Amino acid sequence: MSLKAIAFRNLKRNFSFYSLYLMSVSFVLTIYFCFTSFSMNEIIMEKISSDGRVEMMCDAVAVFIMAFVVFYMFYSNGFFMRRRMKELGIYTLLGYRKTDILCLLTIENIFVCFGGMIAGILAGSLLHIGVTAGIVALLGLTVDIGAIPFINARAVSPIFLFILAVLIALALSNAILLLKSTPLDLIRLEKKAEKPVGPNTAVSVIGIIFLLGGYILALDMVRGERSFWTTIGFSPVALLTLTLAVTGTILSVSSFVPLVCRCMKNRHGLLYQENRIIVIPRFMHRIRSNAKSLILLILLVAVTLSVFGATTLSVWYPYRAVERIIPSAIEYRVEREQQSEQALKALSEGLGGREYQVRETNLLKITAASDRLPDEYNISKDGVRTPGFECMRLTDYNALLSSQGKKSSVPELNDAGCVLVKYRPDPKNSDVGAVYHLNIGNGAIADVTVVQTTLDNAIGFANSVATLLVSDRLYQTISEGQPERIRIVSVNGGTARSDGTAYTILKNAMPDNPWLASAWQRRAEIVRLNSSTYLLIAFATIIFLIATGSILYFQNLSAIAYDRDDYKILRRMGYNRRMIKRCVCRQIQIYFAIPYAMGILHSSFAIICYKSALMDDVLGRVNEVILPVVLAVGMFSAVYFLYYQITKYSCLRILGQVG
């Protein structure tokens, strides 16, 4: 019989075993082809990338995706080599040369890889069209979807060459393994495992200390300027934190987890139960012989969740922060009175009777002296803003908040009290009680005490950063000193915040006004700038997910297949189907739970560190940080749970427990 016929027969007879391998390869190549097609889509790239930033990100993400596809293909090939070695060893004893066996393995890989490539091209093309349509709808682009070919011919050549290179590399890897192995080694290789590791109390304690040290350093980031990240330097502390986390994971898995299992094993009252007496010893054997694989899975889950969670947070938080950055639907500073009047007239005519509100607010710019001036007082950028307070009358503040649909929490003020509007949250209320000596003009000084701080700013930060709310009478007194006036026009109500009609009218009427700001325009800009980034990260995340789930699937399936005879012995000892099924499910659950739990723990501290280091917290709401992270973890968990169900079903099917 020819090698081609043998390979085809093997694939046909073991189709159920190869099906997930083929499906996983197809999924990976689907994402890869979709990504390649998207990066080569000139029509969409012209719309979303004007400075080459998206193309540069595509090149960077492509490297990670290609590296991960290669890793996954090599891992899968190694797994199936172990499963096939006993059979291949028998072929050797029957007289087949190693070159013949290598040809057989290569032919099988060709069937699987090219089958996956064809499925990946078709599914990837469909996914590419769907992704493009979604981006066009999300960003409101004017793109003819029909002009985009279903299969991007330019993307076919790279994936074909990539698969060809992977096949050559796999063939070389298999050749090296076959040349180094004797027929007896081939037969016994299926049972060969990693170098066993055992429990060690000292190493376990060191591992836990390393993990806690990494977590403490990550949490130290929240201290801001007083943290080690600032005093020592970001790069060295980041490298130390990463080293502690990875080393702690390695030591904990290789020593602490087996130590916990051994302690449970020594407690006879805990061990001698129908499930635990089977599950704990088997898990101890697996953790000792597959520690490296489990460590790899933990790090994979941690990296996947960290990257996906941080990206989701980076898109969601700025979108929500527009609520404070531009509290009114539209806001602008009056530079020329006549231009402003013409713009408001054009707005009235353009909206055609639609409901909206226009309010003008006068801010008084003054300087002050104090030993406790707030950080907002001195904020300045490129000479656009000079240090000082922007004083706002309490009546105007309450009226403007009401037009924005908000309720004021500021109490009535007397002439000696004021309320400071904070840029960032201040949980310690460090500014409350501060006394400011306001220069109200003509050499006069007015002393006011901060009775409260608030995050509810009524004016956008582009026009007022250090807003000081004062009583109406004190405002009038300051006004008499003829300080600098900042006139702000705010537009609210109707659909001014949810669509761009009003903003477009005002922009056309005041094209040269740099102070014109729109909440709708800012949110649309955030979506436009970040959607491509989020999409590219999503491509890489899906690849990581597929690899993680497939590795867990193959390892559990292999372990159950190896232990099939042991379960037959359990059946003869009196274990019924329900009891055996429960034992199998517990083993799978533990092996899935450890990477998931430790991965979430690692990623939680990583996201806390990322948020404190690179994100400007202006909302001061914990739920605005939690929600996008929970969303990312939920999406990951759903796919992870799906892989668990598939793995459980396949393992039970091997033992005849399904049906």
PDB file of C-alpha atoms in Angstrom, residues 211-313:
ATOM      1  CA  LEU A 211       4.336  36.176  43.613  1.00  0.00           C
ATOM      2  CA  LEU A 212       3.355  38.414  46.523  1.00  0.00           C
ATOM      3  CA  GLY A 213       6.348  40.641  45.789  1.00  0.00           C
ATOM      4  CA  GLY A 214       5.262  41.041  42.176  1.00  0.00           C
ATOM      5  CA  TYR A 215       1.683  41.822  43.234  1.00  0.00           C
ATOM      6  CA  ILE A 216       2.831  44.366  45.839  1.00  0.00           C
ATOM      7  CA  LEU A 217       5.019  46.138  43.288  1.00  0.00           C
ATOM      8  CA  ALA A 218       2.093  46.240  40.840  1.00  0.00           C
ATOM      9  CA  LEU A 219      -0.191  47.737  43.508  1.00  0.00           C
ATOM     10  CA  ASP A 220       2.514  50.238  44.455  1.00  0.00           C
ATOM     11  CA  MET A 221       1.782  52.019  41.176  1.00  0.00           C
ATOM     12  CA  VAL A 222      -1.398  53.506  42.698  1.00  0.00           C
ATOM     13  CA  ARG A 223       0.749  55.667  45.017  1.00  0.00           C
ATOM     14  CA  GLY A 224       1.652  57.814  42.018  1.00  0.00           C
ATOM     15  CA  GLU A 225       4.697  60.024  42.469  1.00  0.00           C
ATOM     16  CA  ARG A 226       5.619  58.357  45.787  1.00  0.00           C
ATOM     17  CA  SER A 227       5.760  54.862  44.278  1.00  0.00           C
ATOM     18  CA  PHE A 228       8.918  52.932  43.454  1.00  0.00           C
ATOM     19  CA  TRP A 229       7.930  53.182  39.796  1.00  0.00           C
ATOM     20  CA  THR A 230       8.586  56.935  39.954  1.00  0.00           C
ATOM     21  CA  THR A 231      11.416  57.144  42.486  1.00  0.00           C
ATOM     22  CA  ILE A 232      13.489  54.260  41.069  1.00  0.00           C
ATOM     23  CA  GLY A 233      12.354  54.270  37.451  1.00  0.00           C
ATOM     24  CA  PHE A 234       9.592  52.685  35.412  1.00  0.00           C
ATOM     25  CA  SER A 235      11.674  50.262  33.325  1.00  0.00           C
ATOM     26  CA  PRO A 236      13.692  48.585  36.125  1.00  0.00           C
ATOM     27  CA  VAL A 237      10.663  48.194  38.397  1.00  0.00           C
ATOM     28  CA  ALA A 238       8.556  46.856  35.510  1.00  0.00           C
ATOM     29  CA  LEU A 239      11.265  44.302  34.678  1.00  0.00           C
ATOM     30  CA  LEU A 240      11.542  43.291  38.351  1.00  0.00           C
ATOM     31  CA  THR A 241       7.753  42.940  38.678  1.00  0.00           C
ATOM     32  CA  LEU A 242       7.536  40.772  35.559  1.00  0.00           C
ATOM     33  CA  THR A 243      10.461  38.621  36.718  1.00  0.00           C
ATOM     34  CA  LEU A 244       8.935  38.099  40.161  1.00  0.00           C
ATOM     35  CA  ALA A 245       5.531  37.185  38.696  1.00  0.00           C
ATOM     36  CA  VAL A 246       6.905  34.700  36.143  1.00  0.00           C
ATOM     37  CA  THR A 247       9.424  33.137  38.548  1.00  0.00           C
ATOM     38  CA  GLY A 248       6.798  32.944  41.289  1.00  0.00           C
ATOM     39  CA  THR A 249       4.412  31.207  38.891  1.00  0.00           C
ATOM     40  CA  ILE A 250       7.046  28.653  37.890  1.00  0.00           C
ATOM     41  CA  LEU A 251       8.043  27.863  41.478  1.00  0.00           C
ATOM     42  CA  SER A 252       4.454  27.812  42.759  1.00  0.00           C
ATOM     43  CA  VAL A 253       3.218  25.417  40.092  1.00  0.00           C
ATOM     44  CA  SER A 254       6.248  23.131  40.236  1.00  0.00           C
ATOM     45  CA  SER A 255       6.408  22.940  44.047  1.00  0.00           C
ATOM     46  CA  PHE A 256       3.538  24.593  45.896  1.00  0.00           C
ATOM     47  CA  VAL A 257       0.661  22.930  44.027  1.00  0.00           C
ATOM     48  CA  PRO A 258       2.195  19.420  44.438  1.00  0.00           C
ATOM     49  CA  LEU A 259       2.815  20.278  48.107  1.00  0.00           C
ATOM     50  CA  VAL A 260      -0.872  21.106  48.612  1.00  0.00           C
ATOM     51  CA  CYS A 261      -1.841  17.846  46.880  1.00  0.00           C
ATOM     52  CA  ARG A 262       0.537  15.878  49.097  1.00  0.00           C
ATOM     53  CA  CYS A 263      -0.927  17.473  52.221  1.00  0.00           C
ATOM     54  CA  MET A 264      -4.410  16.527  51.035  1.00  0.00           C
ATOM     55  CA  LYS A 265      -3.187  13.009  50.289  1.00  0.00           C
ATOM     56  CA  ASN A 266      -1.778  12.628  53.799  1.00  0.00           C
ATOM     57  CA  ARG A 267      -5.102  13.582  55.359  1.00  0.00           C
ATOM     58  CA  HIS A 268      -6.806  10.225  55.119  1.00  0.00           C
ATOM     59  CA  GLY A 269     -10.186  11.495  56.235  1.00  0.00           C
ATOM     60  CA  LEU A 270     -10.145  13.949  53.344  1.00  0.00           C
ATOM     61  CA  LEU A 271      -8.617  11.582  50.808  1.00  0.00           C
ATOM     62  CA  TYR A 272     -10.640   8.413  51.268  1.00  0.00           C
ATOM     63  CA  GLN A 273     -13.783   9.419  49.428  1.00  0.00           C
ATOM     64  CA  GLU A 274     -15.046   7.929  46.206  1.00  0.00           C
ATOM     65  CA  ASN A 275     -13.891  10.798  43.970  1.00  0.00           C
ATOM     66  CA  ARG A 276     -10.912  12.286  45.800  1.00  0.00           C
ATOM     67  CA  ILE A 277      -9.054   9.010  46.170  1.00  0.00           C
ATOM     68  CA  ILE A 278      -8.955   8.844  42.360  1.00  0.00           C
ATOM     69  CA  VAL A 279      -8.724  12.527  41.430  1.00  0.00           C
ATOM     70  CA  ILE A 280      -5.980  13.717  43.827  1.00  0.00           C
ATOM     71  CA  PRO A 281      -3.347  11.016  43.047  1.00  0.00           C
ATOM     72  CA  ARG A 282      -3.969  11.347  39.305  1.00  0.00           C
ATOM     73  CA  PHE A 283      -3.690  15.114  39.461  1.00  0.00           C
ATOM     74  CA  MET A 284      -0.462  14.804  41.458  1.00  0.00           C
ATOM     75  CA  HIS A 285       0.955  12.624  38.690  1.00  0.00           C
ATOM     76  CA  ARG A 286      -0.162  15.075  35.994  1.00  0.00           C
ATOM     77  CA  ILE A 287       1.151  18.141  37.809  1.00  0.00           C
ATOM     78  CA  ARG A 288       4.519  16.441  38.322  1.00  0.00           C
ATOM     79  CA  SER A 289       4.851  15.299  34.722  1.00  0.00           C
ATOM     80  CA  ASN A 290       3.224  18.279  32.947  1.00  0.00           C
ATOM     81  CA  ALA A 291       4.304  21.247  35.077  1.00  0.00           C
ATOM     82  CA  LYS A 292       5.892  23.103  32.146  1.00  0.00           C
ATOM     83  CA  SER A 293       2.717  22.865  30.103  1.00  0.00           C
ATOM     84  CA  LEU A 294       0.610  24.100  33.020  1.00  0.00           C
ATOM     85  CA  ILE A 295       2.959  27.054  33.584  1.00  0.00           C
ATOM     86  CA  LEU A 296       2.732  27.909  29.877  1.00  0.00           C
ATOM     87  CA  LEU A 297      -1.074  27.820  30.051  1.00  0.00           C
ATOM     88  CA  ILE A 298      -1.134  30.105  33.102  1.00  0.00           C
ATOM     89  CA  LEU A 299       1.087  32.657  31.384  1.00  0.00           C
ATOM     90  CA  LEU A 300      -0.960  32.399  28.176  1.00  0.00           C
ATOM     91  CA  VAL A 301      -4.210  33.102  30.026  1.00  0.00           C
ATOM     92  CA  ALA A 302      -2.592  35.962  31.968  1.00  0.00           C
ATOM     93  CA  VAL A 303      -1.190  37.613  28.834  1.00  0.00           C
ATOM     94  CA  THR A 304      -4.450  37.169  26.908  1.00  0.00           C
ATOM     95  CA  LEU A 305      -6.603  38.672  29.664  1.00  0.00           C
ATOM     96  CA  SER A 306      -4.127  41.472  30.404  1.00  0.00           C
ATOM     97  CA  VAL A 307      -3.869  42.605  26.796  1.00  0.00           C
ATOM     98  CA  PHE A 308      -7.574  42.240  26.058  1.00  0.00           C
ATOM     99  CA  GLY A 309      -8.666  43.853  29.351  1.00  0.00           C
ATOM    100  CA  ALA A 310      -6.234  46.759  29.027  1.00  0.00           C
ATOM    101  CA  THR A 311      -7.295  47.398  25.430  1.00  0.00           C
ATOM    102  CA  THR A 312     -10.987  47.322  26.326  1.00  0.00           C
ATOM    103  CA  LEU A 313     -10.336  49.713  29.208  1.00  0.00           C
TER     104      LEU A 313
END
